[in-house]
Coordinates of C-alpha atoms in Angstrom, one line a residue:
M236 CA 0.0 -0.1 0.0
P237 CA 2.0 3.0 -1.0
G238 CA 0.1 6.1 0.6
Y239 CA -2.4 7.1 2.9
L240 CA -4.9 10.0 3.2
A241 CA -6.3 11.5 6.4
L242 CA -9.4 13.5 6.2
I243 CA -9.6 15.7 9.5
L244 CA -12.9 17.6 10.3
H245 CA -12.5 20.3 12.8
A246 CA -16.1 20.9 14.4
H247 CA -16.1 23.9 16.6
L248 CA -18.6 26.9 17.6
P249 CA -18.2 29.2 20.3
F250 CA -20.3 28.9 23.3
V251 CA -23.5 30.7 22.7
R252 CA -26.2 30.4 25.4
H253 CA -28.4 33.0 26.5
P254 CA -31.1 31.9 29.0
E255 CA -31.8 35.5 29.8
H256 CA -33.6 35.9 26.6
E257 CA -36.7 34.1 25.2
N258 CA -35.0 34.0 21.8
F259 CA -31.5 35.0 20.7
L260 CA -30.1 35.5 17.4
E261 CA -26.6 34.0 17.6
E262 CA -28.0 30.9 18.8
D263 CA -29.0 30.1 15.3
W264 CA -25.4 29.5 14.7
F265 CA -25.7 26.3 16.7
F266 CA -29.0 25.2 15.3
E267 CA -28.1 25.9 11.6
A268 CA -24.8 23.6 12.2
V269 CA -26.5 20.8 13.6
T270 CA -29.2 20.8 11.1
E271 CA -26.8 21.4 8.3
T272 CA -23.5 19.8 9.1
Y273 CA -23.4 17.6 12.4
I274 CA -26.6 15.8 11.8
P275 CA -25.9 15.1 7.8
L276 CA -22.3 13.7 8.9
L277 CA -23.4 11.5 11.6
R278 CA -26.2 9.9 9.2
M279 CA -23.5 9.6 6.4
M280 CA -21.2 7.8 8.6
R281 CA -23.8 5.5 9.9
R282 CA -25.0 4.9 6.3
L283 CA -21.4 3.9 5.3
L284 CA -21.0 1.5 8.0
D285 CA -24.5 0.0 7.6
D286 CA -23.4 -0.7 3.6
S287 CA -20.2 -2.1 5.1
V288 CA -18.0 0.6 3.6
P289 CA -14.7 1.1 5.3
V290 CA -14.8 4.6 7.0
K291 CA -11.8 6.3 8.6
L292 CA -12.5 9.9 9.5
T293 CA -11.0 12.1 12.1
M294 CA -13.0 14.9 14.1
S295 CA -12.1 17.4 16.6
L296 CA -15.2 18.2 18.6
T297 CA -14.4 21.3 20.7
P298 CA -15.3 21.7 24.5
T299 CA -17.7 24.5 23.8
L300 CA -19.5 22.5 21.1
C301 CA -19.8 19.5 23.3
A302 CA -21.2 21.7 26.1
M303 CA -23.9 23.2 23.8
L304 CA -24.8 19.7 22.4
Q305 CA -25.4 18.6 26.0
D306 CA -27.2 21.6 27.1
K307 CA -30.7 21.1 28.1
L308 CA -32.1 24.4 27.3
L309 CA -30.4 24.6 23.8
R310 CA -31.7 21.2 22.9
E311 CA -35.4 22.4 23.6
R312 CA -34.7 25.5 21.7
Y313 CA -33.4 23.6 18.9
M314 CA -36.5 21.3 18.7
Q315 CA -38.6 24.6 18.7
H316 CA -36.3 25.8 16.2
L317 CA -37.0 22.6 13.8
D318 CA -40.9 22.9 14.6
N319 CA -40.7 26.4 13.3
L320 CA -38.9 25.3 10.1
I321 CA -41.4 22.5 9.6
D322 CA -44.1 25.0 9.7
L323 CA -42.5 27.6 7.3
S324 CA -41.7 24.9 4.6
A325 CA -45.4 23.7 5.0
R326 CA -46.6 27.1 4.2
E327 CA -44.3 27.4 1.5
Q328 CA -45.5 24.2 0.0
K329 CA -49.0 25.9 0.0
R330 CA -47.7 29.1 -1.5
H331 CA -46.0 27.6 -4.3
R332 CA -48.8 24.8 -5.0
N333 CA -49.8 26.3 -8.4
H334 CA -46.3 27.5 -9.5
H335 CA -43.4 26.2 -11.7
P336 CA -43.0 22.4 -11.0
Q337 CA -39.3 22.9 -10.0
L338 CA -40.3 25.7 -7.5
R339 CA -42.9 23.4 -6.4
E340 CA -40.6 20.5 -5.5
L341 CA -38.2 22.7 -3.5
P342 CA -40.6 23.4 -0.5
D343 CA -41.3 19.6 -0.4
F344 CA -37.5 18.9 -0.3
Y345 CA -37.2 21.3 2.6
F346 CA -40.2 20.1 4.3
K347 CA -38.9 16.4 4.1
M348 CA -35.4 17.3 5.2
F349 CA -36.6 19.2 8.3
C350 CA -39.0 16.5 9.2
E351 CA -36.3 13.7 8.8
T352 CA -34.0 15.8 10.9
R353 CA -36.4 16.2 13.6
A354 CA -37.2 12.5 13.7
F355 CA -33.7 11.8 13.8
F356 CA -32.8 13.9 16.7
V357 CA -35.9 13.8 18.9
D358 CA -37.1 10.2 18.3
E359 CA -34.0 8.1 17.2
R360 CA -31.4 9.9 19.0
K361 CA -33.3 11.4 22.0
C362 CA -31.8 14.5 21.4
D363 CA -28.3 13.1 22.2
L364 CA -26.0 13.5 19.3
L365 CA -22.6 12.9 21.5
S366 CA -23.5 9.1 22.1
L367 CA -23.7 8.7 18.3
F368 CA -20.4 10.0 18.0
R369 CA -19.4 7.6 20.7
E370 CA -20.7 4.8 18.7
L371 CA -19.1 5.8 15.5
R372 CA -15.8 6.0 17.2
D373 CA -16.1 2.4 19.0
A374 CA -16.9 1.0 15.6
G375 CA -13.7 2.1 14.5
A376 CA -15.2 4.7 11.8
L377 CA -14.2 7.8 13.6
E378 CA -11.1 9.1 15.6
I379 CA -12.2 11.8 18.1
I380 CA -9.7 14.3 19.0
A381 CA -9.5 17.0 21.8
S382 CA -9.0 20.7 21.4
A383 CA -8.5 23.7 23.7
A384 CA -11.3 24.6 26.1
T385 CA -12.6 27.5 24.3
H386 CA -10.5 27.7 21.3
G387 CA -8.0 30.4 22.6
L388 CA -5.1 31.5 20.5
L389 CA -2.3 29.5 22.3
P390 CA 0.7 31.4 21.0
I391 CA -0.6 34.7 22.5
L392 CA -1.7 33.1 25.6
Q393 CA 1.6 31.6 26.0
Q394 CA 3.6 34.6 25.5
Q395 CA 1.1 36.6 27.8
V396 CA 1.0 34.1 31.0
P397 CA 1.9 30.7 30.0
Q398 CA -0.2 29.1 32.7
T399 CA -3.2 30.3 30.8
A400 CA -2.2 28.1 27.7
R401 CA -1.8 25.3 30.0
A402 CA -5.1 25.7 31.3
Q403 CA -6.7 25.7 28.0
I404 CA -5.3 22.6 26.9
L405 CA -5.3 20.6 30.1
T406 CA -9.0 21.8 30.4
G407 CA -9.6 20.5 27.0
R408 CA -8.2 17.2 27.7
D409 CA -10.1 17.0 30.9
V410 CA -13.6 17.4 29.2
Y411 CA -12.6 15.1 26.5
V412 CA -11.9 12.4 29.0
D413 CA -15.0 13.2 30.7
L414 CA -17.3 13.0 27.5
F415 CA -15.6 9.9 26.0
G416 CA -14.1 7.7 28.8
A417 CA -10.5 7.7 27.4
E418 CA -7.6 10.1 27.1
P419 CA -7.2 11.7 23.5
S420 CA -4.4 10.7 21.2
G421 CA -4.6 13.8 19.0
F422 CA -5.3 17.6 19.6
W423 CA -6.5 20.2 17.4
L424 CA -4.4 23.7 18.1
P425 CA -7.0 26.3 17.5
E426 CA -6.6 27.9 14.2
C427 CA -3.6 25.4 13.9
A428 CA -1.7 28.0 15.8
Y429 CA 1.5 27.0 17.1
V430 CA 4.5 28.6 18.9
S431 CA 7.4 26.8 20.5
G432 CA 6.8 26.0 24.2
L433 CA 3.3 24.4 23.7
E434 CA 4.7 21.0 23.1
P435 CA 5.8 20.4 26.6
I436 CA 2.1 21.1 27.7
L437 CA 0.9 18.7 25.0
Q438 CA 3.0 16.1 26.4
Q439 CA 1.9 16.8 29.8
A440 CA -1.6 16.1 28.5
N441 CA -0.2 12.9 27.0
I442 CA -1.1 14.0 23.4
R443 CA 0.6 12.0 20.6
W444 CA 0.0 14.3 17.8
F445 CA -1.2 17.7 16.3
V446 CA -1.8 19.5 13.0
L447 CA 0.2 22.4 11.6
D448 CA -0.3 24.4 8.4
A449 CA 2.3 23.3 5.9
H450 CA 4.6 26.0 6.5
G451 CA 4.7 25.1 10.3
L452 CA 6.8 22.0 9.0
L453 CA 8.5 23.3 5.9
H454 CA 10.2 26.2 8.1
G455 CA 11.0 24.0 10.9
R456 CA 14.7 23.4 11.9
P457 CA 16.2 21.1 10.5
R458 CA 13.9 21.0 7.5
P459 CA 12.0 18.1 7.1
C460 CA 13.4 15.3 4.8
R461 CA 10.0 14.1 3.7
S462 CA 8.6 17.6 3.3
I463 CA 4.8 17.7 4.4
Y464 CA 4.2 14.2 3.8
A465 CA 5.3 12.3 6.8
P466 CA 4.7 13.8 10.5
C467 CA 7.8 15.2 12.4
Y468 CA 8.1 14.7 16.2
A469 CA 8.6 18.0 18.1
P470 CA 11.5 17.9 20.7
A471 CA 9.3 17.3 23.7
G472 CA 7.5 14.3 22.0
P473 CA 4.1 15.0 20.3
A474 CA 4.3 14.5 16.4
A475 CA 3.2 17.2 14.0
F476 CA 1.2 16.5 10.9
A477 CA 1.3 19.1 7.9
R478 CA -1.7 20.2 5.9
D479 CA -1.5 19.5 2.4
P480 CA -2.1 22.7 0.3
D481 CA -3.2 21.0 -2.8
A482 CA -5.8 18.9 -1.1
S483 CA -7.0 22.0 0.8
R484 CA -7.2 24.4 -2.2
Q485 CA -9.5 22.0 -4.2
V486 CA -12.2 21.9 -1.6
W487 CA -11.6 25.1 0.5
S488 CA -10.7 27.9 -2.0
A489 CA -13.7 30.2 -2.6
H490 CA -12.2 30.7 -6.3
E491 CA -10.8 27.4 -7.3
G492 CA -12.6 24.9 -4.9
Y493 CA -15.5 22.7 -5.6
P494 CA -18.0 24.7 -3.6
G495 CA -18.0 27.7 -6.0
D496 CA -19.5 25.5 -9.0
P497 CA -22.6 27.4 -10.2
V498 CA -24.7 24.5 -9.9
Y499 CA -24.6 24.0 -5.9
R500 CA -26.8 25.8 -3.9
D501 CA -26.4 29.7 -3.2
F502 CA -25.8 30.4 0.6
Y503 CA -26.5 34.0 0.6
R504 CA -29.8 33.8 -1.2
D505 CA -32.2 32.9 1.4
I506 CA -36.2 33.3 1.7
G507 CA -35.3 34.9 5.2
F508 CA -34.4 38.3 3.0
D509 CA -36.5 38.0 0.1
L510 CA -40.1 37.2 1.6
P511 CA -42.0 39.7 3.9
A512 CA -41.0 39.4 7.5
E513 CA -44.6 38.6 8.7
H514 CA -44.6 35.6 6.3
L515 CA -41.8 34.1 7.9
G516 CA -43.5 33.8 11.3
P517 CA -41.5 32.6 14.2
V518 CA -38.6 31.7 12.3
A519 CA -37.7 35.4 11.8
R520 CA -39.9 37.1 14.5
R521 CA -40.1 40.2 12.2
S522 CA -36.6 40.5 11.6
R523 CA -34.4 39.9 8.7
K524 CA -32.4 36.4 9.1
F525 CA -31.2 33.2 7.2
S526 CA -34.1 30.8 7.6
G527 CA -32.3 27.8 6.2
V528 CA -34.7 27.6 2.9
K529 CA -32.9 28.6 -0.3
Y530 CA -34.5 28.3 -3.8
Y531 CA -31.6 29.3 -5.9
R532 CA -28.3 27.9 -7.0
I533 CA -25.0 30.0 -7.2
T534 CA -25.5 30.7 -10.9
G535 CA -23.1 33.6 -11.0
S536 CA -22.0 36.8 -9.3
G537 CA -25.1 38.8 -10.0
N538 CA -28.4 38.9 -8.5
D539 CA -30.1 37.0 -11.4
K540 CA -30.1 33.6 -10.0
Q541 CA -31.6 30.3 -11.4
L542 CA -33.5 27.7 -9.5
Y543 CA -31.7 25.1 -7.5
D544 CA -31.7 21.8 -9.2
R545 CA -31.0 19.2 -6.4
A546 CA -30.4 16.3 -8.9
A547 CA -27.8 18.4 -10.9
A548 CA -26.1 19.6 -7.6
E549 CA -26.1 15.8 -6.4
G550 CA -24.5 15.0 -9.7
A551 CA -21.7 17.5 -9.5
A552 CA -20.8 16.5 -5.9
A553 CA -20.3 12.9 -7.3
H554 CA -18.2 14.4 -10.1
H555 CA -16.1 16.4 -7.9
A556 CA -15.6 13.3 -5.6
R557 CA -14.2 11.3 -8.5
H558 CA -11.9 14.1 -9.4
F559 CA -10.6 14.7 -6.0
L560 CA -9.8 11.0 -5.8
E561 CA -8.0 11.2 -9.1
Q562 CA -6.0 14.3 -7.8
R563 CA -5.1 12.2 -4.6
R564 CA -4.2 9.2 -6.3
Q565 CA -1.8 10.9 -8.7
Q566 CA -0.3 13.1 -5.9
I567 CA 0.4 9.9 -3.6
R568 CA 1.9 8.0 -6.7
E569 CA 4.3 10.7 -7.4
I570 CA 5.3 11.2 -3.7
S571 CA 5.8 7.2 -3.3
D572 CA 8.3 7.2 -5.7
F573 CA 10.7 8.8 -3.3
G574 CA 10.8 5.5 -1.3
F575 CA 8.6 6.0 1.8
D576 CA 4.8 5.5 2.7
P577 CA 3.5 9.1 2.3
I578 CA 0.3 10.7 4.2
V579 CA -1.5 13.6 2.8
V580 CA -3.5 15.2 5.5
A581 CA -6.4 17.3 4.5
P582 CA -8.1 19.3 7.5
F583 CA -11.1 21.4 7.1
D584 CA -13.7 23.2 9.2
A585 CA -16.6 20.6 9.5
E586 CA -19.2 23.5 9.0
L587 CA -17.9 23.6 5.3
F588 CA -19.5 20.4 4.6
G589 CA -23.4 21.1 4.8
H590 CA -23.5 24.5 6.2
W591 CA -21.3 26.7 3.9
W592 CA -21.4 23.9 1.0
F593 CA -24.7 22.4 1.0
E594 CA -23.6 19.4 -0.8
G595 CA -20.6 18.8 1.1
P596 CA -21.7 15.6 2.8
I597 CA -22.8 14.1 -0.3
F598 CA -19.2 15.0 -1.7
L599 CA -17.6 13.2 1.3
E600 CA -19.7 10.2 1.1
Q601 CA -19.1 9.6 -2.3
F602 CA -15.4 10.2 -2.1
I603 CA -15.4 7.5 0.9
R604 CA -17.2 5.2 -1.3
L605 CA -14.7 5.5 -4.1
A606 CA -11.8 5.3 -1.7
A607 CA -12.9 2.0 -0.2
N608 CA -11.8 0.4 -3.8
E609 CA -8.9 2.4 -4.2
R610 CA -5.5 0.4 -4.6
D611 CA -2.9 3.2 -4.7
F612 CA -3.9 4.8 -1.2
R613 CA -6.2 4.0 1.6
L614 CA -7.9 6.3 4.3
T615 CA -6.4 6.2 7.7
T616 CA -6.1 8.4 10.9
P617 CA -3.1 10.4 12.1
S618 CA -3.0 7.9 15.0
E619 CA -3.1 4.8 13.1
Y620 CA -0.5 6.1 10.8
L621 CA 1.9 6.5 13.9
A622 CA 1.2 3.2 15.1
T623 CA 2.5 1.7 11.8
H624 CA 5.1 4.3 11.1
P625 CA 6.5 5.2 14.7
T626 CA 10.0 6.2 13.6
Q627 CA 10.1 9.7 12.2
Q628 CA 12.5 12.8 12.1
I629 CA 12.7 15.4 15.1
I630 CA 12.4 18.9 14.1
E631 CA 11.4 22.2 16.0
P632 CA 8.2 23.4 14.1
A633 CA 7.9 26.9 13.3
T634 CA 5.7 29.5 14.7
S635 CA 2.6 29.3 12.3
T636 CA -1.2 29.2 11.9
W637 CA -3.6 28.5 9.0
G638 CA -4.9 32.0 9.2
E639 CA -4.4 34.4 6.3
N640 CA -1.1 34.8 5.1
G641 CA -0.2 31.9 7.6
H642 CA 0.3 34.1 10.8
L643 CA -1.9 35.6 13.3
G644 CA -2.6 38.8 11.6
V645 CA -6.4 38.2 11.4
W646 CA -6.6 37.8 15.6
L647 CA -4.2 40.7 16.1
D648 CA -6.1 43.4 13.8
P649 CA -6.6 46.8 15.1
S650 CA -10.4 46.0 15.4
S651 CA -9.5 43.6 18.0
A652 CA -5.9 44.4 19.4
W653 CA -7.5 46.1 22.4
I654 CA -8.5 42.9 23.9
Y655 CA -5.2 41.5 24.7
P656 CA -4.0 43.9 27.5
H657 CA -7.3 43.4 29.3
L658 CA -6.9 39.4 28.8
H659 CA -3.3 39.7 30.0
I660 CA -4.4 41.4 33.4
A661 CA -7.0 39.0 34.0
A662 CA -4.8 36.0 33.3
Q663 CA -2.2 37.5 35.8
R664 CA -5.2 38.0 38.5
M665 CA -6.4 34.8 37.9
S666 CA -2.9 33.0 38.6
E667 CA -2.6 35.0 41.6
A668 CA -5.7 34.0 43.0
A669 CA -5.1 30.5 42.4
R670 CA -1.7 30.5 44.1
T671 CA -3.3 32.4 47.0
H672 CA -6.0 29.6 47.6
A673 CA -3.7 26.4 46.4
E674 CA -3.2 25.3 49.9
N675 CA -6.5 26.0 51.8
C676 CA -9.4 26.5 49.8
R677 CA -12.9 26.1 51.1
E678 CA -16.2 25.4 49.2
F679 CA -17.4 28.7 48.5
A680 CA -13.9 30.0 47.5
D681 CA -13.7 26.7 45.1
R682 CA -17.0 27.8 43.5
V683 CA -15.6 31.4 43.0
L684 CA -12.4 30.4 41.6
K685 CA -14.0 27.7 39.2
Q686 CA -16.4 30.6 37.9
L687 CA -13.4 32.9 37.3
T688 CA -11.8 30.2 35.3
R689 CA -15.0 29.8 33.1
E690 CA -15.2 33.7 32.7
L691 CA -11.4 33.9 31.6
L692 CA -11.7 31.0 29.5
L693 CA -14.6 32.3 27.6
A694 CA -13.1 35.8 27.2
Q695 CA -10.2 34.2 25.5
S696 CA -12.0 32.6 22.7
S697 CA -10.5 33.3 19.2
D698 CA -14.0 33.8 17.6
W699 CA -14.7 37.1 19.2
A700 CA -11.5 38.5 17.7
F701 CA -12.1 36.8 14.3
L702 CA -15.6 38.2 14.3
M703 CA -14.6 41.8 14.9
K704 CA -12.2 41.4 12.0
T705 CA -14.7 40.2 9.8
G706 CA -17.3 42.5 11.1
T707 CA -20.0 39.8 10.7
A708 CA -21.0 40.2 14.3
R709 CA -18.6 42.7 15.6
E710 CA -21.2 44.0 18.3
Y711 CA -22.0 40.7 19.7
A712 CA -18.3 39.6 19.8
T713 CA -17.3 42.8 21.6
K714 CA -20.3 42.5 23.9
R715 CA -19.1 38.9 24.8
T716 CA -15.6 39.9 25.3
T717 CA -16.3 42.8 27.6
D718 CA -19.1 40.9 29.4
H719 CA -16.9 38.1 30.3
L720 CA -14.1 40.3 31.5
A721 CA -16.6 42.7 33.5
R722 CA -18.0 39.4 35.2
F723 CA -14.4 38.2 35.9
S724 CA -13.4 41.6 37.4
R725 CA -16.4 42.1 39.5
L726 CA -15.8 38.6 40.8
H727 CA -12.3 38.8 41.4
D728 CA -12.4 42.2 43.2
H729 CA -15.2 41.0 45.6
F730 CA -13.2 37.7 46.2
V731 CA -10.1 39.5 47.0
T732 CA -11.9 41.6 49.7
N733 CA -14.0 38.7 50.7
E734 CA -17.4 40.6 49.8
V735 CA -18.7 38.2 46.9
D736 CA -22.5 38.5 46.3
E737 CA -23.8 34.9 46.2
E738 CA -26.7 36.0 43.9
F739 CA -24.2 37.3 41.3
L740 CA -22.2 34.2 41.5
R741 CA -25.3 31.9 40.9
D742 CA -26.3 34.2 37.9
C743 CA -22.9 33.8 36.5
E744 CA -23.0 30.0 37.1
S745 CA -26.5 29.9 35.4
R746 CA -25.2 32.0 32.5
D747 CA -22.0 30.4 31.7
N748 CA -22.8 27.0 33.0
L749 CA -20.2 24.9 31.0
F750 CA -17.3 22.8 32.3
P751 CA -18.8 21.9 35.7
N752 CA -15.6 20.0 36.8
V753 CA -13.1 22.8 35.7
N754 CA -9.7 22.8 37.5
W755 CA -8.8 26.2 38.5
R756 CA -5.3 24.8 40.0
Y757 CA -3.9 25.0 36.3
Y758 CA -3.1 28.5 36.8
I759 CA -0.8 27.9 39.5

C-alpha cells in the first residue's frame, strides 16, 4: 500500500447560550450547524457503516461545542427551531402549489429534510448526538480528538501568561476524558496556531500528535526530509502533521474550490431576505435573518439567480468526488516514488460540509465510497499512521497558523487588538488568586475560582477577535468579550475583599454553565 490520506474535520462553535432571553439570534449559529452539518455527517457515517463501507475519519469536537450539544435549554430551543422550520416549509408548499414544477419541488424537499432531521434528533437519538459520535468511534469509523477549552489562541496566551495556555489545553483534555472515557491521542490547536513552548504542555496532557499548516513543518529546523508528507516529532514528544495545500485548495478555496461551482446551492440567497418578515413567522420574529430555506443555485456573481436543481447538484458532488480521488491518487503515486509511505493530511472546518457547502456531505460520502476500492492509497487517521510508522524525524516546528497569510494577523487586527491587554491582566489576576488559595481552599472559594476560570476561558475565545475583524457580528463579539471580562473583574475584586455577592455568583454560574468540573489549579 503506497500511501495514505487522512481527512480531518474540525467541528467548533463558540459557546453561545442566552437563558436571559426567550430568543437569541446568535444561537442560530448552533441550530444551523446541527441541521446542516453535524446531523448530515453523522447520518452519512452510519449509512456507510450499514453498507459495510470502510470509514476512516478524524474529527475534533471542541469543548464549547460539546457543552452546547449537551445543554438541556439549547436542545429544547433546537426542537422548537425545527418545528418552526417545518411550519415554514409547509406554508411554502401551499404558497407554491400552483407555481413552476421545479419551484413546487423545492418546498417539498425542505419539508422532508426538516421532518427527517427532527425525527432523527428527537425520536431516534433522544436529543443526544454525542452518544452517536461515541458509537462511531467505538465502531472504528471515527477518531475523535480534543481541542482547547474555548478555542483560545495558544501562542498569544503562552506569551502573555504561560499558565493560561496550559489551562486551555489541560481543560480541553479533561473535558474529552469526561465525555469519551479515554485520553485523546490527537489535539486540534485552535487556528492551527503554534509556537515553541506548547509541545511540553501537550506532552503533559499525553497528546501524541497535532496538526500544523504546511509552513509550520517546512520552515522547521532542521528542514523535514520528507517535506509535509510525513509527520515529524517535536523535541518534547508529540508528532506534528502538516496540512496539504493542494488537497485543501481544491475543496476550500472560494475561487478554485469545488463549492464555487454554479450548480451548487447559493448560501446567501435565502427566503429570510426575499419574503415579507410577517410571512416568515416565528422563524424570523419580524427580523431579517437566514431561514435555511434557499431556492437558488450559485449561478453567477449577480442577483439574477436560477432555481436550485437538487439532482444536478448531487451529480456535481459525485463528479467532484471522483476528481478529488483522481488528484489524490496521482499526488500519492508521485510522492511514493521517493521511497517512503506518504500521508496526505487534509483538514477542514467541519461546518464547510453542509452549512457553507450544502452538498459537502454528499461529496464526502461519495469520495469515501470510491476510496474504499482504491489500490494506490487508503484512508487512515494520524493515530493509525503513527502506530505503523513510529520512527520519524525530530524537528523544531516553526511558529505558524492556518490563518490568512500564515500568521496571526487576523486575530491581531486593530479592530480587536484592544482585547489582549485586558486578557493579560485578567490572566495575571487568575494566576495570583489560584496561588493564594492553592493550599487551603474552602467550598465557597472553590466555587468562585471555578467561575473565574470559566469567565476567563470564555473571554479568551479566538472567535471574538475573528468576528471583530470580519465584521459579521462585531457588536456581539465585542459585547461577549467585555461581558466576560466585566464578570471576571467583579467576581475577582469582591473575592479579594471577601465580599462576593452569592446571588451574582449564581447568576454567572447559570449563564455560563459549561465545564462543571473545571480545574482552576492549572493556573498555579
